[in-house]
Short mmCIF file of C-alpha atoms in Angstrom, two decimals:
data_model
loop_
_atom_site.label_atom_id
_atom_site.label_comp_id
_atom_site.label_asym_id
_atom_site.label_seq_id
_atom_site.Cartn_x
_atom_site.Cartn_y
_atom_site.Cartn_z
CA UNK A 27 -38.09 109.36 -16.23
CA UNK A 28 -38.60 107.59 -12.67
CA UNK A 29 -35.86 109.49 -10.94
CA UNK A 30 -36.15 113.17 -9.93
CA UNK A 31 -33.14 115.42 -11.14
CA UNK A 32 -30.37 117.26 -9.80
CA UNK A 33 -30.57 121.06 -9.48
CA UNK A 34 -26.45 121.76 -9.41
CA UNK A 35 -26.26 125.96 -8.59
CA UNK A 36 -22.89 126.64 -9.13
CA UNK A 37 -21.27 129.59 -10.82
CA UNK A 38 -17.99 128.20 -11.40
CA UNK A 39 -17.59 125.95 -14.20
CA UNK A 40 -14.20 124.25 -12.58
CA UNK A 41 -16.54 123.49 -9.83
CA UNK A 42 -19.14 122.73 -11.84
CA UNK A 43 -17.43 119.97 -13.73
CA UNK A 44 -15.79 118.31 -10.41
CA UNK A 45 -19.32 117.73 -8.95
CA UNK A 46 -20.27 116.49 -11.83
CA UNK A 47 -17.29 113.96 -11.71
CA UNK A 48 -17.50 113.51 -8.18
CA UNK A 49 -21.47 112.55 -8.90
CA UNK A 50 -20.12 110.12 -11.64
CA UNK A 51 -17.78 108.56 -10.04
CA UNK A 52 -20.40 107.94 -7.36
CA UNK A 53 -22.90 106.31 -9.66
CA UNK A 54 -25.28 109.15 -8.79
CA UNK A 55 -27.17 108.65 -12.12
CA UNK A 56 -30.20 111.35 -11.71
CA UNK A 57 -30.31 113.75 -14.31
CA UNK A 58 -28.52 116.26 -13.53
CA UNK A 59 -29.29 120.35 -14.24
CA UNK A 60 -26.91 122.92 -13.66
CA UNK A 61 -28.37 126.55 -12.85
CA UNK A 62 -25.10 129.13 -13.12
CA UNK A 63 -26.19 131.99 -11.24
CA UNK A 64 -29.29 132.91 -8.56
CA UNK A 65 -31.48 133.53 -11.56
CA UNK A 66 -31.87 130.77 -13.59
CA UNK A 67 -32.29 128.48 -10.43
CA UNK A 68 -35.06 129.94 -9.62
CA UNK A 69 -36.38 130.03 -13.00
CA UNK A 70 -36.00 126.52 -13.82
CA UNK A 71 -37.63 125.60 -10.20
CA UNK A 72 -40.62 128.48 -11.04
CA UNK A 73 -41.31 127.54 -14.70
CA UNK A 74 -40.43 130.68 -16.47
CA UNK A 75 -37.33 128.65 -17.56
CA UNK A 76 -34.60 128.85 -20.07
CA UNK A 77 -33.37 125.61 -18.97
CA UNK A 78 -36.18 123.69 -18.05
CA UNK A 79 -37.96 124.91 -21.08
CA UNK A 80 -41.22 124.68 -19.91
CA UNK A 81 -43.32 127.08 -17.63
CA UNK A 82 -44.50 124.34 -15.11
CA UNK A 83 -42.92 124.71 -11.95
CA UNK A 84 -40.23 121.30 -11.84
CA UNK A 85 -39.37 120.09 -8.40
CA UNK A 86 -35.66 118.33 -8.61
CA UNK A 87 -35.14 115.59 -6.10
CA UNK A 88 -32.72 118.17 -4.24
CA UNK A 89 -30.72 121.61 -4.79
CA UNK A 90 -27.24 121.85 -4.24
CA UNK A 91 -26.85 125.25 -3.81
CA UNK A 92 -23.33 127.55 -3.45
CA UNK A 93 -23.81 130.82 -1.93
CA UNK A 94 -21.06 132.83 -3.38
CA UNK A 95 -23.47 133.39 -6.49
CA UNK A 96 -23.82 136.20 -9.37
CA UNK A 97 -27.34 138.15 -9.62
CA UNK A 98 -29.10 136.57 -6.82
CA UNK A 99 -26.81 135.10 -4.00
CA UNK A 100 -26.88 131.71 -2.44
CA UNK A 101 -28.90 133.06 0.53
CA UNK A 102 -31.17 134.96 -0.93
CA UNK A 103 -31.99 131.86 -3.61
CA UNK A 104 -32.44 129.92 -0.73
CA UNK A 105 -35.19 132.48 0.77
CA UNK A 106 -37.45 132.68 -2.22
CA UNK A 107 -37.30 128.44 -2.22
CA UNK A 108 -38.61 128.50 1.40
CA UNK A 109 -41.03 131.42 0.43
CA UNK A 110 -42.99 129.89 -2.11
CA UNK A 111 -45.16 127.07 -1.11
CA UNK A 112 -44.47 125.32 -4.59
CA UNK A 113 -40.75 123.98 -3.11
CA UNK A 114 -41.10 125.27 0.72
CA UNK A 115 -40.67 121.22 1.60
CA UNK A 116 -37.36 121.40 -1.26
CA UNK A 117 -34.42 119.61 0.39
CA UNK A 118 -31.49 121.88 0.09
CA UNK A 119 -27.90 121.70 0.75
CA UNK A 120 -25.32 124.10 0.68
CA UNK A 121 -22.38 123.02 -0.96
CA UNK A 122 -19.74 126.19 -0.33
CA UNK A 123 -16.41 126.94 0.06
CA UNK A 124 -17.56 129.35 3.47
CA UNK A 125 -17.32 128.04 7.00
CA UNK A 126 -17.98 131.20 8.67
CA UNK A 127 -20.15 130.91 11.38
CA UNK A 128 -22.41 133.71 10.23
CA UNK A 129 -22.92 131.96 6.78
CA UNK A 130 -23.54 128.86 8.41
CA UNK A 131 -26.27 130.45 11.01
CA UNK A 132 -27.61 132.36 8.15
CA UNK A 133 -28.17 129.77 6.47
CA UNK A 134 -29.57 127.32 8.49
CA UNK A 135 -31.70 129.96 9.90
CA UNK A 136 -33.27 130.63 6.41
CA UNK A 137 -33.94 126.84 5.82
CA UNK A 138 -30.98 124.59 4.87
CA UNK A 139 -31.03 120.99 5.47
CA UNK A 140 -27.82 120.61 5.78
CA UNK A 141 -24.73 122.78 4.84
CA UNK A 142 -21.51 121.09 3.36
CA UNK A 143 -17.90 122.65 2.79
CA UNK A 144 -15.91 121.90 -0.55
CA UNK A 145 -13.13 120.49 0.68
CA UNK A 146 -9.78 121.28 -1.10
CA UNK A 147 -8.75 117.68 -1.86
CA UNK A 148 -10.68 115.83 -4.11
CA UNK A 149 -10.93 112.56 -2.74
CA UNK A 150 -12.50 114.21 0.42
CA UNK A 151 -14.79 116.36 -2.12
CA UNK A 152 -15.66 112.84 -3.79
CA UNK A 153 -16.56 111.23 -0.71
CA UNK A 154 -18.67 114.26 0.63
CA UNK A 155 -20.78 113.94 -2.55
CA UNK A 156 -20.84 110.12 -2.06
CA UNK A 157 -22.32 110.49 1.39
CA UNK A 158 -24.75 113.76 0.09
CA UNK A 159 -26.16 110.90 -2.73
CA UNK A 160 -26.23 108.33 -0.24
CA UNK A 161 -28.13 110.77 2.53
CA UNK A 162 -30.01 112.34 0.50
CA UNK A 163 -31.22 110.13 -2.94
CA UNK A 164 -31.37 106.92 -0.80
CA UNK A 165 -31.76 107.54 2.56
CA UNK A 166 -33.94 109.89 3.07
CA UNK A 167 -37.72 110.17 2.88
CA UNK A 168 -39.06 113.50 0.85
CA UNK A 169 -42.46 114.89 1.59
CA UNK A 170 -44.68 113.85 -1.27
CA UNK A 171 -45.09 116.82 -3.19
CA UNK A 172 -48.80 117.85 -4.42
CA UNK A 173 -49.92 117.22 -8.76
CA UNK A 174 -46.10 115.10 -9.26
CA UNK B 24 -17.06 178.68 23.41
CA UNK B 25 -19.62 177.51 25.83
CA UNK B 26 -21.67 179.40 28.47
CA UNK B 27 -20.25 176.64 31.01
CA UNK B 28 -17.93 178.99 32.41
CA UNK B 29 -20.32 181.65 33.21
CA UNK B 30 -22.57 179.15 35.00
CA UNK B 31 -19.79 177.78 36.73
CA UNK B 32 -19.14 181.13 38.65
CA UNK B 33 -22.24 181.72 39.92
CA UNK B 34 -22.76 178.26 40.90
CA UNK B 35 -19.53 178.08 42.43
CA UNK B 36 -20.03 181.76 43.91
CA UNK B 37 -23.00 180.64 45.88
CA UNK B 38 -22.13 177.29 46.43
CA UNK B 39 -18.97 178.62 48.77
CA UNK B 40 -20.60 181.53 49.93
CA UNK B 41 -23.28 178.67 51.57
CA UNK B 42 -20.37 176.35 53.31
CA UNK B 43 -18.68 179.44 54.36
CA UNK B 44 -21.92 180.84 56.39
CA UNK B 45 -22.44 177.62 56.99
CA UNK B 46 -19.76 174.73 57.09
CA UNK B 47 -21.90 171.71 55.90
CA UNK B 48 -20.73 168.67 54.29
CA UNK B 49 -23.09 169.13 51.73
CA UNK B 50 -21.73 172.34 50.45
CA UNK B 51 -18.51 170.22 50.14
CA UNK B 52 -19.77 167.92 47.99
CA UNK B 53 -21.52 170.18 45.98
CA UNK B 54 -17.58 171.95 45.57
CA UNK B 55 -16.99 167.96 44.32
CA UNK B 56 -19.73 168.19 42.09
CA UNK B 57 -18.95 171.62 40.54
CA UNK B 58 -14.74 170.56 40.03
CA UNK B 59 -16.08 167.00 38.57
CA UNK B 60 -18.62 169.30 36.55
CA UNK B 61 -15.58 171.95 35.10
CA UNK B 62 -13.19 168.38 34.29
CA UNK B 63 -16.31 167.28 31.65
CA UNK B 64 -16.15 170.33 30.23
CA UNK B 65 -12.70 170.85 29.71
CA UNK B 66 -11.61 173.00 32.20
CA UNK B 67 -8.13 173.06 34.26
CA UNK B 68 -7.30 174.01 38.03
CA UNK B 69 -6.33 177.52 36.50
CA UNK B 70 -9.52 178.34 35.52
CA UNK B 71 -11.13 177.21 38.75
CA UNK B 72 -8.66 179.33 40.96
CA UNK B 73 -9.96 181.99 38.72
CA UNK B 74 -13.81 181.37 39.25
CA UNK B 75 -12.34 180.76 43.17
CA UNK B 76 -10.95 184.15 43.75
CA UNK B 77 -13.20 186.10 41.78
CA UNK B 78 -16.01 184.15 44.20
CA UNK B 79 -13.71 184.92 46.92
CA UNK B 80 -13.67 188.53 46.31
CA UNK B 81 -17.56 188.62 45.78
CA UNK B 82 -17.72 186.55 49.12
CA UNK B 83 -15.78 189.36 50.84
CA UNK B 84 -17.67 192.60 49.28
CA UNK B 85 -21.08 193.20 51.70
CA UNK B 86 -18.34 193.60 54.68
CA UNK B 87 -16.67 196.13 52.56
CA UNK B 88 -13.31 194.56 53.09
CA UNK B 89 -10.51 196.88 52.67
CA UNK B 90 -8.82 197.69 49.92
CA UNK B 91 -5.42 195.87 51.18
CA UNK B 92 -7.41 192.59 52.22
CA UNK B 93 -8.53 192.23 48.38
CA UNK B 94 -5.24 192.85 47.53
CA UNK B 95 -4.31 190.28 49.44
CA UNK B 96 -6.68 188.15 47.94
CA UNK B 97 -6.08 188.23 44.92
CA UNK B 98 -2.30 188.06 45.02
CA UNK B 99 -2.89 184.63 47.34
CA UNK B 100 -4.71 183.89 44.33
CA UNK B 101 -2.35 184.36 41.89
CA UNK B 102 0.69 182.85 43.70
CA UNK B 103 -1.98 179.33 43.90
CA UNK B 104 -2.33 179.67 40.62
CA UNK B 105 1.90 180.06 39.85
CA UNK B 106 2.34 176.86 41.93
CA UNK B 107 -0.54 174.46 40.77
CA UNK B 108 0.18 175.63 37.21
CA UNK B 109 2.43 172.39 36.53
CA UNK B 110 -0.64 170.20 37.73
CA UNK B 111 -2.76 171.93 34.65
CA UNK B 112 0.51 171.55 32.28
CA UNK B 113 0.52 167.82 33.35
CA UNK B 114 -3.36 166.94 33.17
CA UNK B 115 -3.36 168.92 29.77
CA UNK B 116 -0.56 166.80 28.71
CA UNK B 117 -2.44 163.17 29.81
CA UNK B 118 -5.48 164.47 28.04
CA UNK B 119 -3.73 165.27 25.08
CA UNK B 120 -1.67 161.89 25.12
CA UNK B 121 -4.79 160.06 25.82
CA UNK B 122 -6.69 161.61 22.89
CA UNK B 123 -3.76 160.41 20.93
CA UNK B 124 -3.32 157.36 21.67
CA UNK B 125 -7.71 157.15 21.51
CA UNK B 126 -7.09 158.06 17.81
CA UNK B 127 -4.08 155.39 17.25
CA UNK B 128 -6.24 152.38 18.97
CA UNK B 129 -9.01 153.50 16.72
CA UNK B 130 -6.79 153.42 13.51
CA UNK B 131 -5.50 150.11 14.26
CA UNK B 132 -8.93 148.16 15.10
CA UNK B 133 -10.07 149.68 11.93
CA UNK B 134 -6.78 148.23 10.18
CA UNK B 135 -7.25 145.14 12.28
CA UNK B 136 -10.83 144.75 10.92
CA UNK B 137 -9.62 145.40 7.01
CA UNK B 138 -6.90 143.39 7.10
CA UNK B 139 -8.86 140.80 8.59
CA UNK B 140 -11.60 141.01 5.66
CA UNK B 141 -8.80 141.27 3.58
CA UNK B 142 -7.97 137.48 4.43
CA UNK B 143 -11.14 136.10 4.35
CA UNK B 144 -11.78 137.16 1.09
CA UNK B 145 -8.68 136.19 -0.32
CA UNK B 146 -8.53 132.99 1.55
CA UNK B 147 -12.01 131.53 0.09
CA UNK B 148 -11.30 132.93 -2.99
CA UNK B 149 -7.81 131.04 -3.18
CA UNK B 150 -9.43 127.76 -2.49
CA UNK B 151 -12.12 127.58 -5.38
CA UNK B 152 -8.45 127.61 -8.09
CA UNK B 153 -6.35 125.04 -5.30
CA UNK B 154 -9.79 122.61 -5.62
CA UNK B 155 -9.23 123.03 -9.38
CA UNK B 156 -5.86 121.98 -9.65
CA UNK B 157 -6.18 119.21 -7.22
CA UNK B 158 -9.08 118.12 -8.57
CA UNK B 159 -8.00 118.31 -12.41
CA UNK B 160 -4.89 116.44 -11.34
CA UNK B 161 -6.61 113.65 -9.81
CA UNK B 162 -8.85 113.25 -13.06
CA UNK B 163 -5.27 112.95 -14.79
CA UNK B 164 -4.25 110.59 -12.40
CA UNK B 165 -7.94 108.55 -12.75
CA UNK B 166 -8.64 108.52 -16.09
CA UNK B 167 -5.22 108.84 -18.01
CA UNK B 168 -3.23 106.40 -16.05
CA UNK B 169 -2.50 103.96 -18.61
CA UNK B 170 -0.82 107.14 -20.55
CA UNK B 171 1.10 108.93 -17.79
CA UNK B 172 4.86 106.70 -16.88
CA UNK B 173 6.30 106.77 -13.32
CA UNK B 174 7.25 110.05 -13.60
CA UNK B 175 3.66 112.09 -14.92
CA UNK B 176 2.39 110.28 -12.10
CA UNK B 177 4.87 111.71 -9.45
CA UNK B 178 4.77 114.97 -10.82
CA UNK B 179 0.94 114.90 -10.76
CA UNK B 180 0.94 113.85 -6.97
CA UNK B 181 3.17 116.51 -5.81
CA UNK B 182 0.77 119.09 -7.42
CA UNK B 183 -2.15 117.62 -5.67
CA UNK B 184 0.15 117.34 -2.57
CA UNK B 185 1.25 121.17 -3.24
CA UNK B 186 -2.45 122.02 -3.44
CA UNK B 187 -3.29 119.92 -0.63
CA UNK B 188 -1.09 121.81 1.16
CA UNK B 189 -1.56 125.38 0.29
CA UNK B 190 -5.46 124.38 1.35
CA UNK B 191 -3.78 123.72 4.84
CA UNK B 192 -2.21 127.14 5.30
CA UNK B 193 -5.23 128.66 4.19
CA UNK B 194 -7.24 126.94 6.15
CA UNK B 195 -4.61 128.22 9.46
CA UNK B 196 -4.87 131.46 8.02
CA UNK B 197 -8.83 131.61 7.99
CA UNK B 198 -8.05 130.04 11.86
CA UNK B 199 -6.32 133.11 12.70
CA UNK B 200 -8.40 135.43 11.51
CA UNK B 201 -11.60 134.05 12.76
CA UNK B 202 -9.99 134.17 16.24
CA UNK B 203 -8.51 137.72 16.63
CA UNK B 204 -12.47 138.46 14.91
CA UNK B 205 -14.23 136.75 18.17
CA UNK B 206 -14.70 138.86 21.24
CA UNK B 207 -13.17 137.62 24.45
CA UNK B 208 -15.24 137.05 27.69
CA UNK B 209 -12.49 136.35 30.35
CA UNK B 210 -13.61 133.68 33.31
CA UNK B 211 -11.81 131.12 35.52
CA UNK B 212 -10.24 128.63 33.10
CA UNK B 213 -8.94 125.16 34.78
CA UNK B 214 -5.86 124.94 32.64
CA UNK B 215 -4.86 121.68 33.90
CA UNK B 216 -8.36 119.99 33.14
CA UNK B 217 -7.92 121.53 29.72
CA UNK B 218 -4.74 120.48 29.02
CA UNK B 219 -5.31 116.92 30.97
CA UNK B 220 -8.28 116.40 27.82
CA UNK B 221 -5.88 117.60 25.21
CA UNK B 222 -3.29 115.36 26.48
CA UNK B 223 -5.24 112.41 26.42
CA UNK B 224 -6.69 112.84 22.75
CA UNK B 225 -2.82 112.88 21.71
CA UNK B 226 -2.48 110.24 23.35
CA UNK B 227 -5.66 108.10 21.42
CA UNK B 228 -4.11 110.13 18.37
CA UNK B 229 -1.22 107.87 18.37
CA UNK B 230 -1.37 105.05 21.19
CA UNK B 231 1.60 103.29 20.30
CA UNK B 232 3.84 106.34 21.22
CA UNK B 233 5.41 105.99 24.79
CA UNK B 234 5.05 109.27 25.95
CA UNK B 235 4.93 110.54 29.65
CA UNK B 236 2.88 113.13 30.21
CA UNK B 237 3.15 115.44 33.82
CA UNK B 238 0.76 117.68 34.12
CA UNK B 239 0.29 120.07 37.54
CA UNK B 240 -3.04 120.44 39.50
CA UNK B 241 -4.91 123.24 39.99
CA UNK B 242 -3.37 125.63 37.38
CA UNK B 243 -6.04 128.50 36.82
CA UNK B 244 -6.02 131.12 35.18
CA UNK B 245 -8.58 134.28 34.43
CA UNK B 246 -8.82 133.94 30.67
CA UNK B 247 -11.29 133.32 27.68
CA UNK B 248 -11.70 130.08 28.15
CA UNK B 249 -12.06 128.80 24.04
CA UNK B 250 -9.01 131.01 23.10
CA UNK B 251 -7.04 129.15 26.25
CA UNK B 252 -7.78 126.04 25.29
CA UNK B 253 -6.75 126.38 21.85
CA UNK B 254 -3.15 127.94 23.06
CA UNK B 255 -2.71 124.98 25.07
CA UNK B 256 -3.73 122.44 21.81
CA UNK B 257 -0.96 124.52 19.95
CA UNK B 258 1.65 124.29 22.42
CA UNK B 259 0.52 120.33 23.69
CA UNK B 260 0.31 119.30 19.89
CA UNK B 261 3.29 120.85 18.87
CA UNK B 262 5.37 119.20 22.04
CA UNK B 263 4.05 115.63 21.07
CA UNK B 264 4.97 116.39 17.15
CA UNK B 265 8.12 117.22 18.10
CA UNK B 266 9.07 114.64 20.27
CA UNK B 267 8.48 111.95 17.60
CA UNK B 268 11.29 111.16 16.52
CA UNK B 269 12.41 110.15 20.17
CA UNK B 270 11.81 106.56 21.68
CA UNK B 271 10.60 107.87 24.82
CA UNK B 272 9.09 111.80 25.63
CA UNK B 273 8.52 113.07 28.63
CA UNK B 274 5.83 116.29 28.14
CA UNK B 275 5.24 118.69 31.03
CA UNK B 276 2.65 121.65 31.91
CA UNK B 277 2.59 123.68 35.02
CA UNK B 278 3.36 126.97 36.76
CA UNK B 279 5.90 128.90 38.42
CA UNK B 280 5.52 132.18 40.32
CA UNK B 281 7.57 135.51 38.47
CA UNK B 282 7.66 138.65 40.29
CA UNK B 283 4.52 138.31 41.65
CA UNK B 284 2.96 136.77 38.14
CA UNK B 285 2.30 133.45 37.38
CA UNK B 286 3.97 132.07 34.60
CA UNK B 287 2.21 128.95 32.90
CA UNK B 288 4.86 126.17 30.92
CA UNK B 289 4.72 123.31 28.37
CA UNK B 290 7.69 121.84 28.04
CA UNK B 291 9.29 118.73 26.10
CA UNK B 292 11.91 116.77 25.64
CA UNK B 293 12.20 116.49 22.01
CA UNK B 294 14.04 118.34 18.55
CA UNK B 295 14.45 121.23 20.79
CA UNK B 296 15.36 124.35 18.30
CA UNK B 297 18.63 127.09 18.09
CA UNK B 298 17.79 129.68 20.59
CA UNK B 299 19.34 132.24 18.30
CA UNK B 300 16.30 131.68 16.05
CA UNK B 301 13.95 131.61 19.02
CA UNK B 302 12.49 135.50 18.16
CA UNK B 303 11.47 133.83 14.80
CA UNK B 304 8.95 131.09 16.52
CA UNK B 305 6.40 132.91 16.43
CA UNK B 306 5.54 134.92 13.16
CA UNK B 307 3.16 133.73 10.73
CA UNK B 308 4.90 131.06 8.27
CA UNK B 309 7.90 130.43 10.08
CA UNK B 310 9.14 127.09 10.03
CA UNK B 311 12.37 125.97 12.23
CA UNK B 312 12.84 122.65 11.04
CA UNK B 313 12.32 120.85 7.38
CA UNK B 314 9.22 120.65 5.80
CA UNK B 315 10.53 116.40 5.46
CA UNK B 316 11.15 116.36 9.49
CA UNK B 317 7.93 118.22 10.64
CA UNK B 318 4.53 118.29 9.11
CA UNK B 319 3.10 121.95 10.09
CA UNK B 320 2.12 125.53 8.59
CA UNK B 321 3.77 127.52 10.84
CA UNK B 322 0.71 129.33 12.11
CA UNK B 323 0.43 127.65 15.40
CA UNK B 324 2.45 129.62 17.67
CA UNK B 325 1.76 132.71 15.44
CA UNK B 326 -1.70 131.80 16.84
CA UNK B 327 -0.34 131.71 20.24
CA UNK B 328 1.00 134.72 20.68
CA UNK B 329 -2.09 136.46 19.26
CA UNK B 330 -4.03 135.30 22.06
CA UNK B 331 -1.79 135.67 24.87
CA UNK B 332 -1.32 139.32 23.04
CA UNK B 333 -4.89 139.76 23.26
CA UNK B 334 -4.76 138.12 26.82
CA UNK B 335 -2.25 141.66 27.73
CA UNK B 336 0.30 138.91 28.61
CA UNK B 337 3.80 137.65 27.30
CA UNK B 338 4.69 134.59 26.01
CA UNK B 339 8.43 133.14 25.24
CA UNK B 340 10.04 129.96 24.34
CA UNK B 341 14.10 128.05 25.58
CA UNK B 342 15.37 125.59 23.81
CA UNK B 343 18.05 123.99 22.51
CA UNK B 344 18.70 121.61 19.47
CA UNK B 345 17.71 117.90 20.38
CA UNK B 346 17.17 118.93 24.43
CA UNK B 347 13.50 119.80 24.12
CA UNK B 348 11.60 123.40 24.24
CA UNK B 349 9.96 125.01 27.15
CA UNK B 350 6.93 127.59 26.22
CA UNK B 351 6.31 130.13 28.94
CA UNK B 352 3.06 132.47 28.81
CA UNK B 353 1.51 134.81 31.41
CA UNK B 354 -1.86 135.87 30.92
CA UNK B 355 -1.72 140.04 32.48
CA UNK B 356 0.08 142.43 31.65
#
């Protein structure tokens, strides 16, 4: 497959299937994997994978990544990505319900490329993800990763 | 008990017994020192006219004063005592009072700070279900059209409109508590710059409305200038809403002198409201006029007062139905 996938971390399956919508009703057509807690997002982007089934380290296009997040929070997810040199370069944007300042600064501060709020009404939602696919799968120029 | 006392008597023993061999101004202000000393460690004027005349009477002993001058002495002593005994009952009572109302303030910031977790939690965990159901019932709307009559489809949109909504009010609620969370760093505000900006951006907001606005020079005020600013976007914004249904509007701010305060104003000529309903403007969720009149969540003024509460000053609204409202605020106490 030519186009990267799409690591979706996101705990709650309502939200879960309304990006997915929202991505399909966008024509965002990468192959899309969903990681459901801290845990198994960083074990499908380290290779000791349930999901991935494999134990080569997989680098998706980008992570969309909620911080509210069961085992290993949003934040601390984040960290490890930016710790390991494997996916230090890994695009990642926060897709959350928060707006507190101190979530956003923390956040940032540990590496975010950008940080986007869920809105409540769908069509805004929708056209959020439209403009993340458009930024982000189109736009914008990722650093060539090493052995892809 | 601590030694304090004991170290107090000698102190102040020798302390007098040097300015009265020798009346220096620095003996005084050592006296100063010691009182200032006894205060911090809980002690009242009747325990210093205690260490005083038992200092006195040591003062008086290598001239082997007679038996009748001690007396003396110490009955001058005790009569001081008698009469500055209210001034100990009164102090006693501040201190008390104060450590009271220490504990209360205490209490309530804490209750403050729960209360105020308590709505952020609640309010992001309210929106993931509202994105849900508006989300679910635009799918409906999307994909199952061609199955839903006239009717499915209204009901569907007032859901999402419902959800929509309740998003809204969350949203002012997270408003609210993110503000009374902030510290406040008072400076000189220019409140007619500030409310000069606002005024114009209503004014882009909605060109085609013929709306006058008057707005005073030079209106300062000692303030935190973020928190002022979004006061005056509450009272501005809620002024041009509620002048929409008129042709013309005419939309003041300034400031009047009260008793020695000054007393900032917006004032409109628009929908106006009952006064007898005027205590009600501002708590959380109250609404004065129809939901199908006036868009709003009712959190603005409930805002407003917050800050000006926070500000130590007052604020309070006139009106009457289809004559306008006038908002009045002071910023001290």
């Amino acid at each position: 497959m030519n186009e990267k996938a799409i690591l979706l971390v996101e705990d709650n399956p309502d939200d879960e299937a309304l990006t997915l919508r929202a991505l399909k009703r966008n024509k965002i057509l990468n192959e899309i994997v969903v990681a459901r807690d801290g845990a198994e997002a960083l074990d499908y982007l380290f290779g000791t994978s349930v999901i991935s089934g494999q134990d080569a380290p997989l680098n998706p296009e980008i992570v969309l990544l909620d911080l509210k997040l069961p085992k290993l929070d949003g934040h601390e997810v984040l960290k490890r990505i930016r710790a390991d040199p494997r996916t230090k370069l890994l695009p990642v944007v926060i897709l959350t319900s928060s707006t507190e300042d101190e979530d956003v600064v923390k956040a940032y501060g540990l590496g975010a490329n950008s940080y986007v709020r869920k809105p409540v009404d769908f069509d805004q939602f929708s056209e959020a993800v439209r403009h993340l696919g458009l930024y982000w799968l189109v736009l914008n120029v990722p650093p060539r990763s090493k052995g892809r | 008990m601590n030694s304090y006392p004991v170290t107090l008597k000698q102190s102040y023993s020798s302390a007098l017994q040097a300015y009265l061999a020798d009346a220096q101004e620095a003996a005084l202000m050592r006296a100063y020192e010691l009182g200032r000393q006894a205060t911090e460690n809980g002690l009242g004027v009747l325990d210093i006219a205690a260490v005083h005349q038992e200092a006195l009477t040591q003062v008086l002993r290598p001239s082997s004063p007679s038996q009748e001058t001690l007396q003396t002495v110490q009955a001058a002593s005790k009569f001081l005592a008698e009469c500055i005994a209210p001034f100990e009952m009164t102090h006693r009572g501040f201190r008390e009072a104060n450590a009271a109302l220490k504990q209360q303030a205490t209490q309530l910031a804490n209750l403050n700070k729960e209360l105020d977790a308590f709505a952020y939690s609640v309010s992001h965990d309210l929106r993931a279900p509202l994105r849900a159901i508006d989300g679910f019932s635009q799918a409906l709307l999307e994909d199952y059209l061609d199955k839903l009559d006239a009717q499915g489809v209204d009901y569907l949109n007032r859901v999402r409109n419902a959800s929509q909504a309740m998003g809204r009010l969350i949203d002012g609620l997270l408003k609210l508590s993110r503000l009374t969370r902030a510290e406040m760093r008072r400076q000189p505000v220019d409140l007619s710059a500030t409310a000069q900006a606002i005024a114009e951006a209503l004014r882009k907001s909605q060109p085609e409305r013929r709306v006058a606005f008057s707005i005073a020079g030079g209106v300062t005020a000692n303030g935190d200038p973020v928190l002022l600013q979004v006061v005056l976007e509450n009272l501005l914004s809620n002024a041009w809403k509620f002048t929409s249904r008129h042709a013309t509007a005419t939309i003041e701010f300034g400031a009047t002198w009260q008793d020695g305060k000054q007393v900032c104003f917006v004032r409109d000529d628009g929908a106006g409201f009952e006064m007898a309903y005027a205590g009600k403007l501002f708590g959380a969720f109250q609404r004065l006029h129809g939901r199908n009149d006036f868009e709003g969540t009712g959190i603005g003024l409930a805002t407003v007062r917050r800050i000006i509460d926070q500000h130590g000053g007052r604020v309070w609204a006139e009106g009457a139905v289809d004559r306008g409202a006038a908002f009045y605020f002071t910023l001290e106490p």
